[in-house]
Short mmCIF file of C-alpha atoms and ligand atoms in Angstrom, two decimals:
data_model
loop_
_atom_site.label_atom_id
_atom_site.label_comp_id
_atom_site.label_asym_id
_atom_site.label_seq_id
_atom_site.Cartn_x
_atom_site.Cartn_y
_atom_site.Cartn_z
CA SER F 1008 -2.95 -5.25 -9.81
CA PRO F 1009 -4.50 -4.25 -6.47
CA VAL F 1010 -3.36 -0.65 -7.00
CA PRO F 1011 -6.06 1.88 -7.90
CA THR F 1012 -5.31 4.33 -10.69
CA ILE F 1013 -5.76 8.10 -10.87
CA VAL F 1014 -6.95 9.63 -14.14
CA LEU F 1015 -4.87 12.67 -15.03
CA ASN F 1016 -6.26 15.79 -16.71
CA ASP F 1017 -4.78 14.68 -20.05
CA GLY F 1018 -6.64 11.34 -19.91
CA ASN F 1019 -3.63 9.19 -19.00
CA VAL F 1020 -3.72 7.04 -15.86
CA ILE F 1021 -1.11 6.67 -13.13
CA PRO F 1022 -0.97 4.01 -10.40
CA GLN F 1023 -1.87 5.59 -7.07
CA LEU F 1024 0.99 3.77 -5.30
CA GLY F 1025 4.50 3.86 -6.72
CA PHE F 1026 8.07 3.35 -5.60
CA GLY F 1027 10.57 6.17 -4.98
CA VAL F 1028 14.33 5.80 -5.41
CA PHE F 1029 15.76 9.03 -3.95
CA GLN F 1030 19.10 8.31 -2.22
CA VAL F 1031 19.34 4.79 -3.65
CA PRO F 1032 22.86 4.56 -5.11
CA GLU F 1033 23.22 3.54 -8.75
CA GLU F 1034 25.01 0.33 -7.72
CA ASP F 1035 22.03 -0.80 -5.60
CA VAL F 1036 19.10 0.57 -7.53
CA THR F 1037 18.78 -2.23 -10.11
CA THR F 1038 18.34 -4.83 -7.37
CA VAL F 1039 15.99 -2.62 -5.37
CA VAL F 1040 13.76 -1.79 -8.35
CA ALA F 1041 13.73 -5.45 -9.39
CA GLU F 1042 12.51 -6.27 -5.88
CA ALA F 1043 9.77 -3.63 -6.08
CA LEU F 1044 8.59 -4.94 -9.45
CA LYS F 1045 8.56 -8.49 -8.06
CA VAL F 1046 6.36 -7.37 -5.16
CA GLY F 1047 3.94 -5.75 -7.60
CA TYR F 1048 4.82 -2.05 -7.87
CA ARG F 1049 4.31 -0.82 -11.43
CA SER F 1050 5.35 2.81 -11.01
CA ILE F 1051 8.89 4.05 -10.37
CA ASP F 1052 9.82 7.62 -9.42
CA THR F 1053 13.38 8.76 -10.18
CA ALA F 1054 15.09 12.03 -11.16
CA ALA F 1055 18.18 13.07 -13.11
CA ILE F 1056 19.75 14.41 -9.90
CA TYR F 1057 19.33 11.05 -8.11
CA GLY F 1058 22.13 9.70 -10.32
CA ASN F 1059 20.41 6.34 -10.73
CA GLU F 1060 18.41 6.55 -13.96
CA GLU F 1061 20.67 3.98 -15.66
CA GLY F 1062 20.11 1.40 -12.98
CA VAL F 1063 16.37 2.07 -12.91
CA GLY F 1064 16.16 1.58 -16.67
CA ARG F 1065 18.22 -1.59 -16.48
CA ALA F 1066 15.84 -3.10 -13.90
CA ILE F 1067 12.79 -2.20 -15.98
CA ARG F 1068 14.22 -3.64 -19.18
CA ALA F 1069 15.42 -6.82 -17.42
CA SER F 1070 12.08 -7.42 -15.68
CA GLY F 1071 10.39 -8.88 -18.73
CA ILE F 1072 7.31 -6.83 -17.85
CA PRO F 1073 5.87 -5.14 -20.95
CA ARG F 1074 6.94 -1.49 -21.10
CA ASP F 1075 3.35 -0.27 -21.18
CA GLU F 1076 2.65 -1.97 -17.85
CA ILE F 1077 5.27 0.08 -16.01
CA TYR F 1078 4.85 3.77 -15.25
CA VAL F 1079 8.13 5.71 -15.25
CA THR F 1080 8.62 9.21 -13.87
CA THR F 1081 11.81 11.26 -14.01
CA LYS F 1082 12.53 14.92 -13.30
CA LEU F 1083 14.41 17.78 -14.90
CA TRP F 1084 17.11 19.18 -12.62
CA ASN F 1085 17.30 22.88 -11.74
CA SER F 1086 20.52 23.55 -13.66
CA GLU F 1087 18.85 22.45 -16.91
CA GLN F 1088 15.84 24.77 -16.81
CA GLY F 1089 15.24 26.77 -20.00
CA TYR F 1090 13.86 25.70 -23.39
CA ASP F 1091 16.87 24.28 -25.24
CA SER F 1092 18.61 22.94 -22.15
CA THR F 1093 15.44 21.07 -21.20
CA LEU F 1094 15.29 19.35 -24.59
CA ARG F 1095 18.93 18.28 -24.18
CA ALA F 1096 18.43 17.13 -20.58
CA PHE F 1097 15.44 15.05 -21.62
CA ASP F 1098 17.53 13.27 -24.27
CA THR F 1099 20.22 12.55 -21.68
CA SER F 1100 17.71 11.13 -19.20
CA MET F 1101 16.14 8.95 -21.89
CA GLN F 1102 19.57 7.66 -22.94
CA ARG F 1103 20.33 6.77 -19.36
CA LEU F 1104 16.95 5.11 -18.83
CA GLY F 1105 17.24 3.27 -22.16
CA LEU F 1106 13.52 3.70 -22.81
CA ASP F 1107 11.86 5.05 -25.94
CA TYR F 1108 9.17 7.02 -24.15
CA LEU F 1109 8.61 8.41 -20.68
CA ASP F 1110 5.31 8.32 -18.80
CA LEU F 1111 5.74 11.48 -16.72
CA TYR F 1112 8.31 14.29 -16.81
CA LEU F 1113 8.37 16.74 -13.92
CA ILE F 1114 10.09 20.09 -13.37
CA HIS F 1115 11.88 19.12 -10.15
CA TRP F 1116 11.71 22.56 -8.43
CA PRO F 1117 10.27 25.90 -9.54
CA VAL F 1118 13.42 27.93 -8.64
CA PRO F 1119 11.29 31.10 -8.74
CA LYS F 1120 14.24 33.50 -8.73
CA ALA F 1121 15.64 31.98 -11.95
CA GLY F 1122 12.38 32.75 -13.79
CA ARG F 1123 12.77 29.87 -16.23
CA PHE F 1124 10.01 27.41 -15.36
CA VAL F 1125 7.59 28.72 -18.01
CA ASP F 1126 10.15 28.21 -20.82
CA THR F 1127 10.93 24.82 -19.32
CA PHE F 1128 7.27 23.82 -19.40
CA ARG F 1129 7.01 25.01 -23.03
CA ALA F 1130 9.81 22.55 -23.85
CA PHE F 1131 7.83 19.87 -22.01
CA GLN F 1132 4.83 20.69 -24.23
CA ALA F 1133 7.01 20.16 -27.31
CA LEU F 1134 8.26 16.80 -25.99
CA LYS F 1135 4.69 15.76 -25.33
CA SER F 1136 3.52 16.76 -28.80
CA GLN F 1137 6.36 14.63 -30.22
CA GLY F 1138 5.06 11.66 -28.24
CA ARG F 1139 8.30 11.24 -26.30
CA VAL F 1140 6.58 11.83 -22.98
CA LYS F 1141 2.97 10.91 -22.25
CA SER F 1142 2.28 13.38 -19.44
CA ILE F 1143 3.95 16.54 -18.17
CA GLY F 1144 3.86 17.97 -14.71
CA VAL F 1145 5.70 19.83 -11.99
CA SER F 1146 7.11 19.29 -8.53
CA ASN F 1147 7.40 21.58 -5.54
CA PHE F 1148 5.31 24.28 -7.22
CA ARG F 1149 3.50 26.74 -4.95
CA ILE F 1150 0.09 28.19 -5.85
CA PRO F 1151 1.57 31.32 -7.54
CA ASP F 1152 3.98 29.14 -9.56
CA LEU F 1153 1.07 27.00 -10.73
CA GLU F 1154 -1.01 30.07 -11.58
CA GLN F 1155 1.86 31.50 -13.62
CA VAL F 1156 2.61 28.36 -15.62
CA ILE F 1157 -1.09 27.88 -16.38
CA ALA F 1158 -1.61 31.54 -17.37
CA GLU F 1159 1.49 31.71 -19.58
CA THR F 1160 1.33 28.32 -21.32
CA GLY F 1161 -2.42 27.71 -21.35
CA GLU F 1162 -1.79 24.19 -20.08
CA ILE F 1163 -2.52 22.79 -16.65
CA PRO F 1164 0.22 20.47 -15.35
CA THR F 1165 -1.12 16.94 -14.80
CA VAL F 1166 0.65 16.43 -11.48
CA ASN F 1167 2.29 18.50 -8.75
CA GLN F 1168 4.61 16.30 -6.69
CA ILE F 1169 5.03 17.98 -3.29
CA GLU F 1170 6.30 17.24 0.17
CA LEU F 1171 3.23 15.86 1.93
CA HIS F 1172 2.84 13.72 5.05
CA PRO F 1173 0.77 13.87 8.22
CA THR F 1174 2.84 16.74 9.72
CA LEU F 1175 2.75 18.71 6.42
CA ALA F 1176 -0.72 17.97 5.08
CA GLN F 1177 -0.71 20.87 2.56
CA PRO F 1178 -4.45 21.66 2.76
CA GLU F 1179 -4.23 24.86 0.66
CA LEU F 1180 -2.25 23.27 -2.18
CA ARG F 1181 -4.47 20.19 -2.18
CA ALA F 1182 -7.57 22.38 -2.48
CA PHE F 1183 -5.98 24.37 -5.33
CA HIS F 1184 -5.10 21.11 -7.09
CA ALA F 1185 -8.64 19.77 -6.65
CA ASN F 1186 -10.11 22.97 -8.12
CA ASN F 1187 -7.77 22.83 -11.12
CA ALA F 1188 -7.75 19.09 -11.91
CA ILE F 1189 -4.10 18.71 -10.88
CA ALA F 1190 -3.26 15.38 -9.26
CA THR F 1191 -1.46 15.60 -5.93
CA GLU F 1192 1.59 13.35 -5.57
CA ALA F 1193 3.15 13.06 -2.10
CA TRP F 1194 6.92 12.94 -1.69
CA SER F 1195 8.54 11.89 1.58
CA PRO F 1196 5.11 10.41 2.36
CA LEU F 1197 6.49 8.86 5.56
CA GLY F 1198 8.32 12.06 6.51
CA GLN F 1199 11.51 10.18 5.53
CA GLY F 1200 10.71 7.72 8.30
CA THR F 1201 10.42 10.35 11.04
CA LEU F 1202 6.67 9.83 11.50
CA LEU F 1203 6.84 6.10 12.14
CA ASP F 1204 7.24 6.49 15.90
CA ASP F 1205 4.60 9.19 16.28
CA PRO F 1206 2.38 8.04 19.19
CA THR F 1207 -0.91 8.63 17.29
CA ILE F 1208 0.34 6.63 14.30
CA VAL F 1209 1.77 3.86 16.51
CA SER F 1210 -1.47 3.46 18.49
CA LEU F 1211 -3.61 3.39 15.33
CA ALA F 1212 -1.25 0.76 13.91
CA GLU F 1213 -1.63 -1.37 17.05
CA GLU F 1214 -5.43 -1.03 16.95
CA LEU F 1215 -5.56 -2.13 13.32
CA ASP F 1216 -2.84 -4.78 13.62
CA ARG F 1217 -0.91 -3.00 10.87
CA THR F 1218 2.45 -1.19 10.80
CA PRO F 1219 2.91 2.59 11.17
CA ALA F 1220 4.11 2.83 7.56
CA GLN F 1221 0.98 1.02 6.34
CA VAL F 1222 -1.27 3.34 8.34
CA ILE F 1223 0.37 6.45 6.84
CA ILE F 1224 0.27 5.07 3.29
CA ARG F 1225 -3.44 4.27 3.77
CA TRP F 1226 -4.04 7.86 4.94
CA HIS F 1227 -2.49 9.13 1.68
CA LEU F 1228 -4.51 6.73 -0.47
CA GLN F 1229 -7.76 7.65 1.24
CA LEU F 1230 -7.01 11.39 0.80
CA GLY F 1231 -6.64 10.70 -2.93
CA ASN F 1232 -2.89 11.32 -3.09
CA ILE F 1233 -0.54 9.50 -5.40
CA VAL F 1234 2.08 8.13 -3.00
CA ILE F 1235 5.67 6.95 -3.62
CA PRO F 1236 7.27 5.57 -0.45
CA LYS F 1237 10.92 4.52 -0.63
CA SER F 1238 12.73 1.64 1.03
CA VAL F 1239 15.72 -0.51 0.12
CA THR F 1240 14.73 -3.31 2.53
CA PRO F 1241 12.79 -6.14 0.84
CA SER F 1242 10.46 -6.76 3.81
CA ARG F 1243 9.58 -3.04 3.97
CA ILE F 1244 9.18 -2.78 0.20
CA ALA F 1245 6.57 -5.55 0.51
CA GLU F 1246 5.00 -4.08 3.66
CA ASN F 1247 4.50 -0.70 2.00
CA PHE F 1248 2.70 -2.38 -0.91
CA ASP F 1249 0.41 -4.47 1.33
CA VAL F 1250 -2.11 -1.69 1.94
CA PHE F 1251 -5.16 -2.75 -0.05
CA THR F 1252 -6.90 -5.10 2.37
CA PHE F 1253 -7.75 -2.66 5.17
CA GLU F 1254 -9.13 0.84 5.59
CA LEU F 1255 -8.88 3.69 8.06
CA GLY F 1256 -12.21 4.76 9.51
CA ALA F 1257 -13.31 8.38 9.76
CA ALA F 1258 -12.01 8.70 13.33
CA ALA F 1259 -8.57 7.38 12.37
CA MET F 1260 -8.40 9.74 9.38
CA ALA F 1261 -9.39 12.66 11.63
CA ALA F 1262 -6.77 11.72 14.24
CA ILE F 1263 -4.03 11.72 11.57
CA ASN F 1264 -5.35 14.96 10.08
CA ARG F 1265 -4.81 16.59 13.49
CA LEU F 1266 -1.04 15.91 13.25
CA ASP F 1267 -0.56 18.68 10.67
CA ARG F 1268 2.00 21.18 11.96
CA GLY F 1269 3.09 22.64 8.65
CA THR F 1270 6.63 21.38 9.25
CA ARG F 1271 8.91 20.29 6.40
CA VAL F 1272 11.58 17.59 6.29
CA GLY F 1273 12.87 18.92 2.96
CA PRO F 1274 13.80 22.31 1.43
CA ASP F 1275 11.46 25.27 1.02
CA PRO F 1276 10.40 25.64 -2.64
CA ALA F 1277 10.34 29.43 -2.31
CA THR F 1278 14.11 29.58 -1.92
CA PHE F 1279 15.55 26.22 -3.02
CA SER F 1280 17.91 26.80 -5.93
CA ALA F 1281 20.53 24.05 -5.71
CA GLY F 1282 22.28 23.49 -9.02
CA LEU F 1283 22.11 27.10 -10.17
P1 NAD A 210 9.90 8.42 2.60
O1 NAD A 210 8.96 9.29 3.34
O2 NAD A 210 9.39 7.51 1.56
O3 NAD A 210 10.74 7.63 3.69
C1 NAD A 210 11.69 6.68 3.30
C2 NAD A 210 12.42 6.19 4.55
O4 NAD A 210 11.48 5.73 5.51
C3 NAD A 210 13.31 5.00 4.25
O5 NAD A 210 14.59 5.42 3.86
C4 NAD A 210 13.33 4.26 5.57
O6 NAD A 210 14.26 4.87 6.43
C5 NAD A 210 11.94 4.53 6.10
N1 NAD A 210 10.96 3.47 5.79
C6 NAD A 210 10.30 3.25 4.61
N2 NAD A 210 9.44 2.24 4.74
C7 NAD A 210 9.52 1.80 6.00
C8 NAD A 210 8.87 0.77 6.73
N3 NAD A 210 7.93 0.03 6.17
N4 NAD A 210 9.23 0.59 8.03
C9 NAD A 210 10.17 1.36 8.61
N5 NAD A 210 10.81 2.35 7.98
C10 NAD A 210 10.50 2.57 6.68
O7 NAD A 210 11.04 9.41 2.03
P2 NAD A 210 11.68 9.79 0.62
O8 NAD A 210 12.51 8.71 0.07
O9 NAD A 210 12.32 11.11 0.84
O10 NAD A 210 10.41 10.05 -0.32
C11 NAD A 210 9.89 9.06 -1.18
C12 NAD A 210 10.19 9.38 -2.62
O11 NAD A 210 9.68 10.67 -2.97
C13 NAD A 210 11.66 9.50 -2.95
O12 NAD A 210 12.31 8.24 -3.00
C14 NAD A 210 11.61 10.23 -4.25
O13 NAD A 210 11.27 9.34 -5.30
C15 NAD A 210 10.50 11.23 -3.99
N6 NAD A 210 11.01 12.54 -3.55
C16 NAD A 210 10.83 13.61 -4.37
C17 NAD A 210 11.28 14.86 -4.01
C18 NAD A 210 11.03 16.03 -4.91
O14 NAD A 210 11.61 17.09 -4.68
N7 NAD A 210 10.21 15.89 -5.92
C19 NAD A 210 11.96 15.05 -2.80
C20 NAD A 210 12.15 13.95 -1.97
C21 NAD A 210 11.66 12.71 -2.35
#
């Protein structure tokens, strides 16, 4: 595989480029994931709330690719936070996926006002000690959330999957992650498509004879992010994977770094509590 891997703080490795399936309906997802696997992706990012775990699992099982060559991530939804409810939600996700172990389980959102993410992570630790999940991590955690889960469980999450793209470059969180051996995974890496007509990105793409999506994905890879772009269009699925035969120079990286405005396309983790 042309895809580099990132070594997590528990010793497991994750492909640096994966495939996201947010907003891909269950009836389409099997075809879309099959396409991604055909192109060469070996990491799939889903979540219980996406409503498509069954179709994702079906595509993986039908691919004929050995299970240990595919990296599967799913996420625990907000409504299921808490120790016992997490154990039950994990069983439900695994039944839907039809897999006997999971590579990475993430707490989807911290939901700080519910105060249940520490108990949730303790349940993750139990699932990991049983061998049902290889690595445990979080998503949308802010620095204080990370500090709390580390202080109260004694375990550092392997991954924090956060909104991250050129207009929300997350320098403070990335520095905290680097100092604590937490891998940074970028969601909505293309700003849900909104960054593809940015003039800086478009002109860099023209200069390099690449597409805007490829330029942004390269920026993520060169920053060291794990990146999980989503598309349902076969030509774009392939385009987003064809990012290992060119590089951005220092000037191009700097030009993209200057696009950071601290603006989100998704919800604010401080207040997001859907499902509660
Ligand atoms: P994205 O930034 O990957 O953008 C996807 C959209 O960009 C597509 O729907 C399409 O409109 C466009 N696009 C993609 N490739 C293109 C190309 N080559 N040319 C032109 N247009 C293209 O957005 P996303 O789906 O929100 O994020 C990626 C993944 O991150 C999700 O599928 C999901 O797995 C994950 N995610 C996680 C969270 C979380 O809370 N943890 C939240 C959102 C997304």
